PDB file of C-alpha atoms and ligand atoms in Angstrom:
ATOM      1  CA  UNK S   5     117.909  94.749  87.776  1.00 69.00           C
ATOM      2  CA  UNK S   6     114.421  96.056  86.338  1.00 88.00           C
ATOM      3  CA  UNK S   7     113.096  99.328  87.428  1.00 94.00           C
ATOM      4  CA  UNK S   8     110.796  98.999  90.607  1.00 97.00           C
ATOM      5  CA  UNK S   9     109.053 101.045  92.777  1.00 98.00           C
ATOM      6  CA  UNK S  10     108.129 100.693  96.691  1.00 98.00           C
ATOM      7  CA  UNK S  11     105.104 102.387  98.336  1.00 98.00           C
ATOM      8  CA  UNK S  12     105.213 102.974 101.814  1.00 98.00           C
ATOM      9  CA  UNK S  13     102.089 104.508 103.400  1.00 98.00           C
ATOM     10  CA  UNK S  14     100.997 104.742 107.113  1.00 97.00           C
ATOM     11  CA  UNK S  15     100.098 107.248 109.912  1.00 97.00           C
ATOM     12  CA  UNK S  16     102.091 110.039 111.340  1.00 94.00           C
ATOM     13  CA  UNK S  17     105.455 109.106 113.053  1.00 93.00           C
ATOM     14  CA  UNK S  18     105.107 105.353 112.045  1.00 96.00           C
ATOM     15  CA  UNK S  19     108.956 105.493 111.001  1.00 94.00           C
ATOM     16  CA  UNK S  20     108.325 105.488 107.496  1.00 96.00           C
ATOM     17  CA  UNK S  21     110.840 108.197 106.712  1.00 95.00           C
ATOM     18  CA  UNK S  22     113.853 106.431 108.743  1.00 94.00           C
ATOM     19  CA  UNK S  23     113.008 102.988 107.227  1.00 96.00           C
ATOM     20  CA  UNK S  24     112.306 104.501 103.765  1.00 96.00           C
ATOM     21  CA  UNK S  25     115.890 105.999 103.716  1.00 95.00           C
ATOM     22  CA  UNK S  26     117.675 102.924 105.030  1.00 96.00           C
ATOM     23  CA  UNK S  27     115.671 100.779 102.206  1.00 96.00           C
ATOM     24  CA  UNK S  28     116.695 103.401  99.545  1.00 96.00           C
ATOM     25  CA  UNK S  29     120.248 103.054 100.605  1.00 95.00           C
ATOM     26  CA  UNK S  30     120.365  99.235 100.659  1.00 95.00           C
ATOM     27  CA  UNK S  31     119.097  98.909  97.128  1.00 95.00           C
ATOM     28  CA  UNK S  32     120.663 102.222  95.789  1.00 94.00           C
ATOM     29  CA  UNK S  33     117.503 103.697  94.836  1.00 95.00           C
ATOM     30  CA  UNK S  34     115.789 107.297  94.746  1.00 95.00           C
ATOM     31  CA  UNK S  35     113.987 108.107  98.311  1.00 96.00           C
ATOM     32  CA  UNK S  36     111.052 110.275  98.008  1.00 97.00           C
ATOM     33  CA  UNK S  37     109.295 111.645 100.792  1.00 97.00           C
ATOM     34  CA  UNK S  38     105.906 113.309  99.631  1.00 98.00           C
ATOM     35  CA  UNK S  39     104.929 114.618 102.975  1.00 97.00           C
ATOM     36  CA  UNK S  40     107.694 117.053 102.642  1.00 98.00           C
ATOM     37  CA  UNK S  41     105.981 118.318  99.412  1.00 98.00           C
ATOM     38  CA  UNK S  42     102.652 119.019 101.357  1.00 98.00           C
ATOM     39  CA  UNK S  43     104.716 120.663 104.056  1.00 98.00           C
ATOM     40  CA  UNK S  44     106.524 122.966 101.664  1.00 98.00           C
ATOM     41  CA  UNK S  45     103.038 124.009 100.115  1.00 98.00           C
ATOM     42  CA  UNK S  46     101.824 124.891 103.680  1.00 98.00           C
ATOM     43  CA  UNK S  47     104.786 126.757 104.584  1.00 98.00           C
ATOM     44  CA  UNK S  48     104.154 128.908 101.761  1.00 98.00           C
ATOM     45  CA  UNK S  49     100.504 129.123 102.350  1.00 98.00           C
ATOM     46  CA  UNK S  50     101.177 130.281 106.346  1.00 98.00           C
ATOM     47  CA  UNK S  51     103.726 132.656 105.021  1.00 98.00           C
ATOM     48  CA  UNK S  52     101.286 134.107 102.568  1.00 98.00           C
ATOM     49  CA  UNK S  53      98.572 134.288 105.272  1.00 97.00           C
ATOM     50  CA  UNK S  54      96.153 131.957 103.354  1.00 97.00           C
ATOM     51  CA  UNK S  55      93.042 130.425 104.909  1.00 95.00           C
ATOM     52  CA  UNK S  56      93.404 126.566 104.249  1.00 95.00           C
ATOM     53  CA  UNK S  57      90.232 125.126 105.881  1.00 92.00           C
ATOM     54  CA  UNK S  58      87.231 124.653 105.727  1.00 92.00           C
ATOM     55  CA  UNK S  59      87.532 123.901 102.047  1.00 92.00           C
ATOM     56  CA  UNK S  60      84.588 126.095 100.996  1.00 92.00           C
ATOM     57  CA  UNK S  61      86.555 129.086 102.382  1.00 95.00           C
ATOM     58  CA  UNK S  62      89.924 127.900 101.499  1.00 96.00           C
ATOM     59  CA  UNK S  63      92.149 130.694  99.667  1.00 97.00           C
ATOM     60  CA  UNK S  64      94.269 128.215  98.114  1.00 98.00           C
ATOM     61  CA  UNK S  65      93.685 128.595  94.271  1.00 97.00           C
ATOM     62  CA  UNK S  66      95.219 126.956  91.249  1.00 96.00           C
ATOM     63  CA  UNK S  67      96.676 130.438  90.274  1.00 97.00           C
ATOM     64  CA  UNK S  68      98.561 130.669  93.657  1.00 98.00           C
ATOM     65  CA  UNK S  69      99.765 127.074  93.464  1.00 97.00           C
ATOM     66  CA  UNK S  70     101.059 127.962  89.882  1.00 97.00           C
ATOM     67  CA  UNK S  71     103.219 130.804  91.248  1.00 97.00           C
ATOM     68  CA  UNK S  72     105.090 128.416  93.411  1.00 97.00           C
ATOM     69  CA  UNK S  73     108.348 126.857  92.113  1.00 97.00           C
ATOM     70  CA  UNK S  74     109.050 123.680  94.248  1.00 96.00           C
ATOM     71  CA  UNK S  75     112.191 121.718  93.644  1.00 96.00           C
ATOM     72  CA  UNK S  76     113.315 118.487  95.387  1.00 95.00           C
ATOM     73  CA  UNK S  77     117.057 118.233  95.592  1.00 95.00           C
ATOM     74  CA  UNK S  78     119.031 115.307  96.887  1.00 88.00           C
ATOM     75  CA  UNK S  79     122.149 116.303  99.046  1.00 86.00           C
ATOM     76  CA  UNK S  80     123.964 113.507 100.934  1.00 78.00           C
ATOM     77  CA  UNK S  81     121.082 111.291 100.960  1.00 75.00           C
ATOM     78  CA  UNK S  82     118.862 113.973 102.460  1.00 87.00           C
ATOM     79  CA  UNK S  83     115.634 115.289 100.528  1.00 94.00           C
ATOM     80  CA  UNK S  84     116.050 119.030 100.438  1.00 97.00           C
ATOM     81  CA  UNK S  85     112.950 121.233  99.489  1.00 98.00           C
ATOM     82  CA  UNK S  86     113.564 124.199  97.585  1.00 98.00           C
ATOM     83  CA  UNK S  87     110.616 126.845  97.605  1.00 98.00           C
ATOM     84  CA  UNK S  88     111.067 129.796  95.293  1.00 98.00           C
ATOM     85  CA  UNK S  89     114.966 129.337  95.068  1.00 98.00           C
ATOM     86  CA  UNK S  90     115.094 129.068  98.999  1.00 98.00           C
ATOM     87  CA  UNK S  91     116.151 125.856 100.969  1.00 98.00           C
ATOM     88  CA  UNK S  92     113.210 125.741 103.298  1.00 98.00           C
ATOM     89  CA  UNK S  93     113.888 122.108 104.446  1.00 98.00           C
ATOM     90  CA  UNK S  94     114.807 123.205 108.197  1.00 96.00           C
ATOM     91  CA  UNK S  95     111.514 124.863 108.561  1.00 97.00           C
ATOM     92  CA  UNK S  96     109.257 121.873 107.620  1.00 97.00           C
ATOM     93  CA  UNK S  97     109.346 119.904 110.800  1.00 92.00           C
ATOM     94  CA  UNK S  98     107.365 122.055 113.515  1.00 92.00           C
ATOM     95  CA  UNK S  99     103.949 120.793 114.674  1.00 89.00           C
ATOM     96  CA  UNK S 100     102.472 123.849 113.334  1.00 94.00           C
ATOM     97  CA  UNK S 101     103.426 122.933 109.798  1.00 97.00           C
ATOM     98  CA  UNK S 102     102.418 119.280 110.399  1.00 94.00           C
ATOM     99  CA  UNK S 103      98.866 120.387 111.199  1.00 94.00           C
ATOM    100  CA  UNK S 104      98.865 122.781 108.347  1.00 97.00           C
ATOM    101  CA  UNK S 105     100.265 120.048 105.956  1.00 97.00           C
ATOM    102  CA  UNK S 106      97.266 117.742 106.795  1.00 95.00           C
ATOM    103  CA  UNK S 107      94.877 120.727 106.506  1.00 96.00           C
ATOM    104  CA  UNK S 108      96.423 121.413 103.072  1.00 96.00           C
ATOM    105  CA  UNK S 109      96.234 117.884 101.802  1.00 96.00           C
ATOM    106  CA  UNK S 110      92.611 117.664 102.373  1.00 95.00           C
ATOM    107  CA  UNK S 111      92.145 120.178  99.753  1.00 97.00           C
ATOM    108  CA  UNK S 112      91.388 118.572  96.238  1.00 95.00           C
ATOM    109  CA  UNK S 113      93.104 121.379  94.197  1.00 96.00           C
ATOM    110  CA  UNK S 114      96.497 120.565  96.225  1.00 97.00           C
ATOM    111  CA  UNK S 115      96.343 116.865  95.760  1.00 97.00           C
ATOM    112  CA  UNK S 116      95.611 117.217  91.993  1.00 96.00           C
ATOM    113  CA  UNK S 117      98.401 119.611  91.916  1.00 96.00           C
ATOM    114  CA  UNK S 118     100.798 117.419  93.453  1.00 97.00           C
ATOM    115  CA  UNK S 119      99.586 114.079  91.756  1.00 97.00           C
ATOM    116  CA  UNK S 120     101.685 114.679  88.530  1.00 93.00           C
ATOM    117  CA  UNK S 121     104.584 115.884  90.318  1.00 94.00           C
ATOM    118  CA  UNK S 122     105.082 112.773  92.416  1.00 96.00           C
ATOM    119  CA  UNK S 123     104.303 110.411  89.738  1.00 97.00           C
ATOM    120  CA  UNK S 124     106.944 112.194  87.409  1.00 95.00           C
ATOM    121  CA  UNK S 125     109.294 111.941  90.222  1.00 94.00           C
ATOM    122  CA  UNK S 126     109.199 107.946  90.156  1.00 95.00           C
ATOM    123  CA  UNK S 127     108.839 107.641  86.532  1.00 94.00           C
ATOM    124  CA  UNK S 128     112.241 107.273  85.224  1.00 90.00           C
ATOM    125  CA  UNK S 129     114.159 105.540  88.476  1.00 94.00           C
ATOM    126  CA  UNK S 130     113.711 102.775  90.857  1.00 96.00           C
ATOM    127  CA  UNK S 131     112.338 104.512  94.011  1.00 97.00           C
ATOM    128  CA  UNK S 132     110.996 104.174  97.401  1.00 97.00           C
ATOM    129  CA  UNK S 133     108.116 106.699  98.140  1.00 98.00           C
ATOM    130  CA  UNK S 134     106.434 107.505 101.132  1.00 98.00           C
ATOM    131  CA  UNK S 135     103.247 108.962 102.256  1.00 98.00           C
ATOM    132  CA  UNK S 136      99.498 108.678 102.766  1.00 97.00           C
ATOM    133  CA  UNK S 137      98.137 107.522  99.317  1.00 97.00           C
ATOM    134  CA  UNK S 138     101.238 106.247  97.397  1.00 98.00           C
ATOM    135  CA  UNK S 139      99.804 102.683  97.133  1.00 98.00           C
ATOM    136  CA  UNK S 140      96.069 103.724  96.737  1.00 97.00           C
ATOM    137  CA  UNK S 141      96.518 106.602  94.278  1.00 97.00           C
ATOM    138  CA  UNK S 142     100.022 107.776  93.383  1.00 98.00           C
ATOM    139  CA  UNK S 143     101.386 104.703  92.481  1.00 98.00           C
ATOM    140  CA  UNK S 144      98.604 102.063  92.262  1.00 98.00           C
ATOM    141  CA  UNK S 145     100.976  99.617  90.184  1.00 97.00           C
ATOM    142  CA  UNK S 146     103.959  99.843  92.666  1.00 98.00           C
ATOM    143  CA  UNK S 147     105.899  96.734  92.881  1.00 97.00           C
ATOM    144  CA  UNK S 148     105.822  96.480  96.538  1.00 98.00           C
ATOM    145  CA  UNK S 149     103.318  98.237  98.843  1.00 98.00           C
ATOM    146  CA  UNK S 150     103.724  98.363 102.527  1.00 98.00           C
ATOM    147  CA  UNK S 151     101.512  99.832 105.211  1.00 98.00           C
ATOM    148  CA  UNK S 152     103.529 100.781 108.161  1.00 98.00           C
ATOM    149  CA  UNK S 153     101.909 101.269 111.476  1.00 98.00           C
ATOM    150  CA  UNK S 154     102.376 101.102 115.255  1.00 98.00           C
ATOM    151  CA  UNK S 155     100.329 102.188 118.218  1.00 98.00           C
ATOM    152  CA  UNK S 156      99.726 105.904 118.683  1.00 97.00           C
ATOM    153  CA  UNK S 157     101.480 105.677 122.035  1.00 97.00           C
ATOM    154  CA  UNK S 158     104.787 104.227 120.574  1.00 96.00           C
ATOM    155  CA  UNK S 159     104.567 106.553 117.670  1.00 97.00           C
ATOM    156  CA  UNK S 160     104.222 109.448 120.139  1.00 97.00           C
ATOM    157  CA  UNK S 161     107.496 108.260 122.111  1.00 97.00           C
ATOM    158  CA  UNK S 162     109.457 107.739 118.984  1.00 94.00           C
ATOM    159  CA  UNK S 163     108.411 111.459 117.820  1.00 94.00           C
ATOM    160  CA  UNK S 164     109.531 113.155 121.113  1.00 95.00           C
ATOM    161  CA  UNK S 165     112.712 111.155 120.908  1.00 94.00           C
ATOM    162  CA  UNK S 166     113.409 112.250 117.243  1.00 89.00           C
ATOM    163  CA  UNK S 167     112.400 115.832 118.016  1.00 90.00           C
ATOM    164  CA  UNK S 168     114.634 115.963 121.341  1.00 93.00           C
ATOM    165  CA  UNK S 169     111.321 117.011 123.375  1.00 94.00           C
ATOM    166  CA  UNK S 170     110.834 116.116 126.949  1.00 97.00           C
ATOM    167  CA  UNK S 171     108.479 113.632 128.184  1.00 96.00           C
ATOM    168  CA  UNK S 172     106.068 116.575 129.488  1.00 97.00           C
ATOM    169  CA  UNK S 173     105.176 117.040 126.058  1.00 96.00           C
ATOM    170  CA  UNK S 174     103.874 113.427 125.771  1.00 98.00           C
ATOM    171  CA  UNK S 175     100.199 114.415 126.055  1.00 98.00           C
ATOM    172  CA  UNK S 176     100.173 117.301 123.780  1.00 96.00           C
ATOM    173  CA  UNK S 177     102.122 115.262 121.370  1.00 96.00           C
ATOM    174  CA  UNK S 178      99.757 112.348 121.443  1.00 97.00           C
ATOM    175  CA  UNK S 179      96.705 114.620 120.828  1.00 97.00           C
ATOM    176  CA  UNK S 180      98.347 116.262 117.927  1.00 95.00           C
ATOM    177  CA  UNK S 181      99.316 112.594 116.199  1.00 96.00           C
ATOM    178  CA  UNK S 182      95.687 111.586 116.896  1.00 97.00           C
ATOM    179  CA  UNK S 183      94.199 114.581 115.646  1.00 95.00           C
ATOM    180  CA  UNK S 184      96.354 114.461 112.544  1.00 94.00           C
ATOM    181  CA  UNK S 185      95.799 110.854 111.782  1.00 95.00           C
ATOM    182  CA  UNK S 186      91.934 111.225 112.334  1.00 96.00           C
ATOM    183  CA  UNK S 187      91.983 114.053 109.553  1.00 95.00           C
ATOM    184  CA  UNK S 188      94.044 112.179 107.311  1.00 95.00           C
ATOM    185  CA  UNK S 189      92.004 109.021 107.317  1.00 96.00           C
ATOM    186  CA  UNK S 190      88.708 110.777 107.261  1.00 96.00           C
ATOM    187  CA  UNK S 191      89.236 113.452 104.310  1.00 95.00           C
ATOM    188  CA  UNK S 192      87.036 112.754 101.291  1.00 93.00           C
ATOM    189  CA  UNK S 193      90.004 112.915  98.982  1.00 92.00           C
ATOM    190  CA  UNK S 194      92.742 109.972  98.798  1.00 95.00           C
ATOM    191  CA  UNK S 195      92.320 109.261 102.888  1.00 96.00           C
ATOM    192  CA  UNK S 196      94.918 107.296 104.508  1.00 96.00           C
ATOM    193  CA  UNK S 197      94.054 103.839 103.894  1.00 96.00           C
ATOM    194  CA  UNK S 198      95.815 100.511 103.462  1.00 97.00           C
ATOM    195  CA  UNK S 199      95.676  99.311  99.757  1.00 98.00           C
ATOM    196  CA  UNK S 200      94.221  95.987  99.389  1.00 97.00           C
ATOM    197  CA  UNK S 201      97.440  94.717  97.990  1.00 97.00           C
ATOM    198  CA  UNK S 202      99.767  96.327 100.684  1.00 98.00           C
ATOM    199  CA  UNK S 203     101.495  94.294 103.363  1.00 98.00           C
ATOM    200  CA  UNK S 204     100.827  95.533 106.945  1.00 98.00           C
ATOM    201  CA  UNK S 205     103.610  96.001 109.301  1.00 98.00           C
ATOM    202  CA  UNK S 206     102.816  96.939 112.703  1.00 98.00           C
ATOM    203  CA  UNK S 207     106.106  98.056 114.115  1.00 97.00           C
ATOM    204  CA  UNK S 208     105.187  98.556 117.805  1.00 97.00           C
ATOM    205  CA  UNK S 209     107.231  95.857 119.137  1.00 96.00           C
ATOM    206  CA  UNK S 210     109.676  95.623 116.359  1.00 96.00           C
ATOM    207  CA  UNK S 211     113.142  97.313 116.367  1.00 94.00           C
ATOM    208  CA  UNK S 212     114.056  99.632 113.630  1.00 93.00           C
ATOM    209  CA  UNK S 213     116.494  96.805 112.150  1.00 95.00           C
ATOM    210  CA  UNK S 214     113.673  94.327 112.456  1.00 97.00           C
ATOM    211  CA  UNK S 215     111.307  96.579 110.469  1.00 97.00           C
ATOM    212  CA  UNK S 216     113.930  97.358 107.919  1.00 97.00           C
ATOM    213  CA  UNK S 217     114.826  93.566 107.570  1.00 97.00           C
ATOM    214  CA  UNK S 218     111.161  92.735 107.108  1.00 98.00           C
ATOM    215  CA  UNK S 219     110.799  95.311 104.298  1.00 98.00           C
ATOM    216  CA  UNK S 220     114.053  94.318 102.817  1.00 97.00           C
ATOM    217  CA  UNK S 221     113.091  90.476 102.335  1.00 97.00           C
ATOM    218  CA  UNK S 222     109.618  91.498 101.210  1.00 97.00           C
ATOM    219  CA  UNK S 223     111.211  93.520  98.451  1.00 97.00           C
ATOM    220  CA  UNK S 224     113.796  90.828  97.541  1.00 96.00           C
ATOM    221  CA  UNK S 225     111.142  88.362  97.567  1.00 96.00           C
ATOM    222  CA  UNK S 226     109.108  90.320  94.985  1.00 94.00           C
ATOM    223  CA  UNK S 227     111.654  91.589  92.789  1.00 92.00           C
ATOM    224  CA  UNK S 228     113.784  88.280  93.005  1.00 84.00           C
ATOM    225  CA  UNK S 229     117.250  89.378  93.304  1.00 66.00           C
TER     226      UNK S 229
HETATM  227  O1  LIG N 321     104.478 112.417 106.161  1.00 93.75           O
HETATM  228  P1  LIG N 321     104.425 113.708 106.991  1.00 93.75           P
HETATM  229  O2  LIG N 321     103.792 113.741 108.229  1.00 93.75           O
HETATM  230  O3  LIG N 321     105.551 114.532 106.619  1.00 93.75           O
HETATM  231  O4  LIG N 321     102.985 114.393 105.854  1.00 93.75           O
HETATM  232  C1  LIG N 321     102.374 115.515 106.356  1.00 93.75           C
HETATM  233  C2  LIG N 321     101.116 115.618 105.876  1.00 93.75           C
HETATM  234  O5  LIG N 321     100.893 115.695 104.597  1.00 93.75           O
HETATM  235  C3  LIG N 321     100.110 114.385 106.648  1.00 93.75           C
HETATM  236  O6  LIG N 321      99.406 114.955 107.799  1.00 93.75           O
HETATM  237  C4  LIG N 321      99.072 114.077 105.382  1.00 93.75           C
HETATM  238  C5  LIG N 321      99.811 114.846 104.337  1.00 93.75           C
HETATM  239  N1  LIG N 321     100.259 114.081 103.320  1.00 93.75           N
HETATM  240  C6  LIG N 321      99.284 113.359 102.337  1.00 93.75           C
HETATM  241  O7  LIG N 321      97.991 113.684 102.386  1.00 93.75           O
HETATM  242  N2  LIG N 321      99.491 112.494 101.546  1.00 93.75           N
HETATM  243  C7  LIG N 321     100.885 112.197 101.364  1.00 93.75           C
HETATM  244  N3  LIG N 321     101.143 111.400 100.145  1.00 93.75           N
HETATM  245  C8  LIG N 321     101.702 112.483 102.305  1.00 93.75           C
HETATM  246  C9  LIG N 321     101.565 113.428 102.958  1.00 93.75           C
END
Protein backbone atom coordinates (compact mmCIF):
# COMPACT_ATOMS: atom_id res chain seq x y z
CA UNK A 1 0.00 0.00 0.00
CA UNK A 2 1.38 3.42 -0.94
CA UNK A 3 1.70 6.12 1.70
CA UNK A 4 -1.51 8.11 2.08
CA UNK A 5 -2.81 10.91 4.29
CA UNK A 6 -6.29 11.62 5.59
CA UNK A 7 -7.19 15.15 6.73
CA UNK A 8 -10.14 15.51 9.13
CA UNK A 9 -11.31 19.00 9.96
CA UNK A 10 -14.40 20.32 11.67
CA UNK A 11 -15.75 22.33 14.60
CA UNK A 12 -15.31 21.52 18.29
CA UNK A 13 -16.73 18.24 19.57
CA UNK A 14 -17.74 16.96 16.13
CA UNK A 15 -16.29 13.51 16.89
CA UNK A 16 -13.02 14.04 15.02
CA UNK A 17 -10.87 12.37 17.68
CA UNK A 18 -12.97 9.26 18.27
CA UNK A 19 -13.47 8.65 14.58
CA UNK A 20 -9.89 9.44 13.58
CA UNK A 21 -8.53 7.01 16.17
CA UNK A 22 -10.85 4.26 14.99
CA UNK A 23 -9.93 4.84 11.35
CA UNK A 24 -6.20 4.87 12.23
CA UNK A 25 -6.63 1.51 13.92
CA UNK A 26 -8.58 0.02 11.02
CA UNK A 27 -5.88 0.97 8.52
CA UNK A 28 -2.93 0.52 10.90
CA UNK A 29 -1.75 4.08 10.28
CA UNK A 30 -0.49 6.92 12.48
CA UNK A 31 -3.04 9.16 14.23
CA UNK A 32 -2.19 12.81 14.90
CA UNK A 33 -4.37 15.16 16.95
CA UNK A 34 -3.09 18.66 16.11
CA UNK A 35 -5.46 20.35 18.58
CA UNK A 36 -3.44 18.70 21.37
CA UNK A 37 -0.35 20.61 20.19
CA UNK A 38 -2.21 23.95 20.39
CA UNK A 39 -3.52 22.88 23.80
CA UNK A 40 0.02 22.10 25.01
CA UNK A 41 1.27 25.54 23.97
CA UNK A 42 -1.68 27.19 25.68
CA UNK A 43 -1.02 25.24 28.89
CA UNK A 44 2.58 26.44 28.82
CA UNK A 45 1.36 30.02 28.20
CA UNK A 46 -1.12 29.89 31.09
CA UNK A 47 1.54 28.50 33.41
CA UNK A 48 3.87 31.30 32.36
CA UNK A 49 1.11 33.89 32.88
CA UNK A 50 1.30 35.11 29.27
CA UNK A 51 -1.32 37.36 27.71
CA UNK A 52 -2.61 35.63 24.56
CA UNK A 53 -5.13 38.00 22.92
CA UNK A 54 -5.68 40.60 21.55
CA UNK A 55 -2.90 39.87 19.10
CA UNK A 56 -1.33 43.34 19.40
CA UNK A 57 -0.93 42.83 23.15
CA UNK A 58 0.07 39.19 22.99
CA UNK A 59 3.12 38.15 24.99
CA UNK A 60 3.70 35.08 22.86
CA UNK A 61 7.02 35.60 21.09
CA UNK A 62 9.12 33.41 18.84
CA UNK A 63 11.89 33.41 21.47
CA UNK A 64 9.46 32.04 24.06
CA UNK A 65 8.05 29.43 21.65
CA UNK A 66 11.61 28.29 20.94
CA UNK A 67 12.13 27.54 24.64
CA UNK A 68 9.31 24.97 24.61
CA UNK A 69 10.30 21.39 23.97
CA UNK A 70 7.20 19.64 22.69
CA UNK A 71 7.20 15.93 21.94
CA UNK A 72 4.44 13.66 20.78
CA UNK A 73 4.53 10.06 21.94
CA UNK A 74 2.26 7.22 21.06
CA UNK A 75 1.40 4.90 23.93
CA UNK A 76 -1.21 2.13 23.52
CA UNK A 77 -2.87 4.02 20.68
CA UNK A 78 -3.08 7.19 22.78
CA UNK A 79 -1.27 10.35 21.74
CA UNK A 80 0.64 11.67 24.75
CA UNK A 81 1.92 15.25 24.84
CA UNK A 82 5.27 15.84 26.50
CA UNK A 83 6.12 19.43 27.42
CA UNK A 84 9.69 20.02 28.58
CA UNK A 85 9.99 16.33 29.59
CA UNK A 86 6.66 16.36 31.52
CA UNK A 87 3.66 14.32 30.31
CA UNK A 88 0.93 17.00 30.36
CA UNK A 89 -1.73 14.99 28.45
CA UNK A 90 -4.06 14.74 31.44
CA UNK A 91 -4.20 18.53 31.89
CA UNK A 92 -5.26 19.42 28.36
CA UNK A 93 -9.00 18.70 28.26
CA UNK A 94 -10.44 21.39 30.55
CA UNK A 95 -12.70 24.14 29.17
CA UNK A 96 -10.11 26.71 30.24
CA UNK A 97 -7.47 25.08 28.06
CA UNK A 98 -9.98 24.63 25.20
CA UNK A 99 -10.64 28.36 25.09
CA UNK A 100 -6.97 29.27 25.59
CA UNK A 101 -6.03 26.90 22.73
CA UNK A 102 -8.52 28.67 20.50
CA UNK A 103 -7.00 32.03 21.56
CA UNK A 104 -3.45 30.79 20.97
CA UNK A 105 -4.38 29.37 17.58
CA UNK A 106 -5.51 32.81 16.37
CA UNK A 107 -1.91 34.05 16.64
CA UNK A 108 0.00 33.82 13.37
CA UNK A 109 3.30 33.33 15.20
CA UNK A 110 1.91 30.18 16.82
CA UNK A 111 0.42 28.86 13.57
CA UNK A 112 3.71 29.39 11.70
CA UNK A 113 5.64 27.70 14.48
CA UNK A 114 3.37 24.65 14.34
CA UNK A 115 3.06 24.33 10.58
CA UNK A 116 6.43 22.64 10.00
CA UNK A 117 6.05 20.44 13.09
CA UNK A 118 2.72 19.14 11.77
CA UNK A 119 3.95 18.59 8.21
CA UNK A 120 7.02 16.75 9.47
CA UNK A 121 4.83 14.43 11.51
CA UNK A 122 2.95 13.29 8.41
CA UNK A 123 6.00 13.27 6.15
CA UNK A 124 7.21 9.70 6.44
CA UNK A 125 4.18 7.63 7.44
CA UNK A 126 0.61 7.11 6.31
CA UNK A 127 -1.39 9.23 8.72
CA UNK A 128 -4.76 10.54 9.70
CA UNK A 129 -4.44 14.07 11.00
CA UNK A 130 -7.27 16.00 12.64
CA UNK A 131 -7.64 19.71 13.30
CA UNK A 132 -9.16 22.85 11.80
CA UNK A 133 -6.91 23.67 8.83
CA UNK A 134 -5.44 20.31 7.87
CA UNK A 135 -7.16 20.05 4.48
CA UNK A 136 -6.82 23.76 3.72
CA UNK A 137 -3.30 24.59 4.95
CA UNK A 138 -1.28 21.85 6.64
CA UNK A 139 -1.81 19.02 4.13
CA UNK A 140 -3.38 20.61 1.04
CA UNK A 141 -2.43 17.49 -0.98
CA UNK A 142 -3.96 15.00 1.48
CA UNK A 143 -5.23 11.86 -0.24
CA UNK A 144 -8.62 12.17 1.42
CA UNK A 145 -10.18 15.23 3.04
CA UNK A 146 -13.17 15.01 5.34
CA UNK A 147 -15.05 17.89 6.94
CA UNK A 148 -16.88 16.40 9.90
CA UNK A 149 -19.61 18.41 11.53
CA UNK A 150 -22.84 18.08 13.53
CA UNK A 151 -25.37 20.50 15.00
CA UNK A 152 -24.07 22.53 17.98
CA UNK A 153 -26.76 20.95 20.18
CA UNK A 154 -25.71 17.37 19.44
CA UNK A 155 -22.02 18.25 19.77
CA UNK A 156 -22.78 19.77 23.19
CA UNK A 157 -24.54 16.62 24.40
CA UNK A 158 -21.71 14.41 23.13
CA UNK A 159 -19.10 16.57 24.89
CA UNK A 160 -21.04 16.44 28.20
CA UNK A 161 -21.22 12.65 27.96
CA UNK A 162 -17.54 12.42 27.07
CA UNK A 163 -16.50 14.55 30.05
CA UNK A 164 -19.04 12.88 32.40
CA UNK A 165 -20.73 16.22 33.13
CA UNK A 166 -24.39 16.61 34.21
CA UNK A 167 -27.11 18.00 31.94
CA UNK A 168 -27.21 21.14 34.12
CA UNK A 169 -23.97 22.14 32.34
CA UNK A 170 -25.72 22.04 28.95
CA UNK A 171 -26.16 25.80 28.43
CA UNK A 172 -22.68 26.80 29.52
CA UNK A 173 -21.14 24.04 27.37
CA UNK A 174 -23.27 25.08 24.36
CA UNK A 175 -22.18 28.69 24.67
CA UNK A 176 -18.52 27.70 25.12
CA UNK A 177 -18.66 25.51 21.98
CA UNK A 178 -20.41 28.26 20.00
CA UNK A 179 -17.89 30.86 21.16
CA UNK A 180 -14.93 28.69 20.20
CA UNK A 181 -16.39 27.82 16.77
CA UNK A 182 -17.08 31.48 16.06
CA UNK A 183 -13.52 32.44 16.98
CA UNK A 184 -12.00 29.52 15.01
CA UNK A 185 -14.09 30.35 11.92
CA UNK A 186 -13.52 34.10 11.99
CA UNK A 187 -9.82 34.39 12.70
CA UNK A 188 -7.65 35.89 9.95
CA UNK A 189 -5.08 33.13 9.81
CA UNK A 190 -6.13 29.67 8.54
CA UNK A 191 -9.75 29.89 9.74
CA UNK A 192 -11.83 26.76 10.20
CA UNK A 193 -13.24 26.14 6.73
CA UNK A 194 -14.17 23.17 4.59
CA UNK A 195 -11.55 22.68 1.87
CA UNK A 196 -13.12 22.81 -1.61
CA UNK A 197 -12.22 19.18 -2.23
CA UNK A 198 -13.25 17.91 1.22
CA UNK A 199 -16.22 15.60 1.64
CA UNK A 200 -18.77 16.92 4.11
CA UNK A 201 -20.15 14.50 6.70
CA UNK A 202 -22.90 15.82 8.95
CA UNK A 203 -23.05 13.33 11.80
CA UNK A 204 -25.99 14.89 13.67
CA UNK A 205 -28.25 11.90 12.98
CA UNK A 206 -25.57 9.27 12.53
CA UNK A 207 -24.16 6.72 14.97
CA UNK A 208 -20.44 6.55 15.59
CA UNK A 209 -20.32 3.30 13.65
CA UNK A 210 -22.08 4.88 10.66
CA UNK A 211 -19.62 7.78 10.62
CA UNK A 212 -16.65 5.42 10.80
CA UNK A 213 -18.03 3.16 8.07
CA UNK A 214 -18.67 6.19 5.85
CA UNK A 215 -15.12 7.51 6.28
CA UNK A 216 -13.71 4.01 5.86
CA UNK A 217 -15.44 3.47 2.51
CA UNK A 218 -14.49 6.95 1.26
CA UNK A 219 -10.83 6.11 1.98
CA UNK A 220 -11.05 2.60 0.45
CA UNK A 221 -12.60 4.05 -2.72
CA UNK A 222 -9.90 6.67 -2.97
CA UNK A 223 -6.84 4.54 -2.33
CA UNK A 224 -8.32 1.57 -4.17
CA UNK A 225 -7.50 -1.34 -1.86
O1 LIG B 1 -9.38 20.04 18.26
P1 LIG B 1 -9.29 20.76 19.62
O2 LIG B 1 -10.62 21.12 20.20
O3 LIG B 1 -8.43 20.01 20.58
O4 LIG B 1 -8.52 22.14 19.27
C1 LIG B 1 -8.30 23.14 20.25
C2 LIG B 1 -8.18 24.49 19.57
O5 LIG B 1 -6.98 24.52 18.77
C3 LIG B 1 -9.31 24.83 18.59
O6 LIG B 1 -10.34 25.57 19.22
C4 LIG B 1 -8.65 25.61 17.50
C5 LIG B 1 -7.20 25.19 17.56
N1 LIG B 1 -6.75 24.36 16.44
C6 LIG B 1 -6.42 25.01 15.28
O7 LIG B 1 -6.57 26.22 15.17
N2 LIG B 1 -5.92 24.31 14.22
C7 LIG B 1 -5.78 22.98 14.30
N3 LIG B 1 -5.27 22.32 13.25
C8 LIG B 1 -6.16 22.30 15.47
C9 LIG B 1 -6.67 23.03 16.53
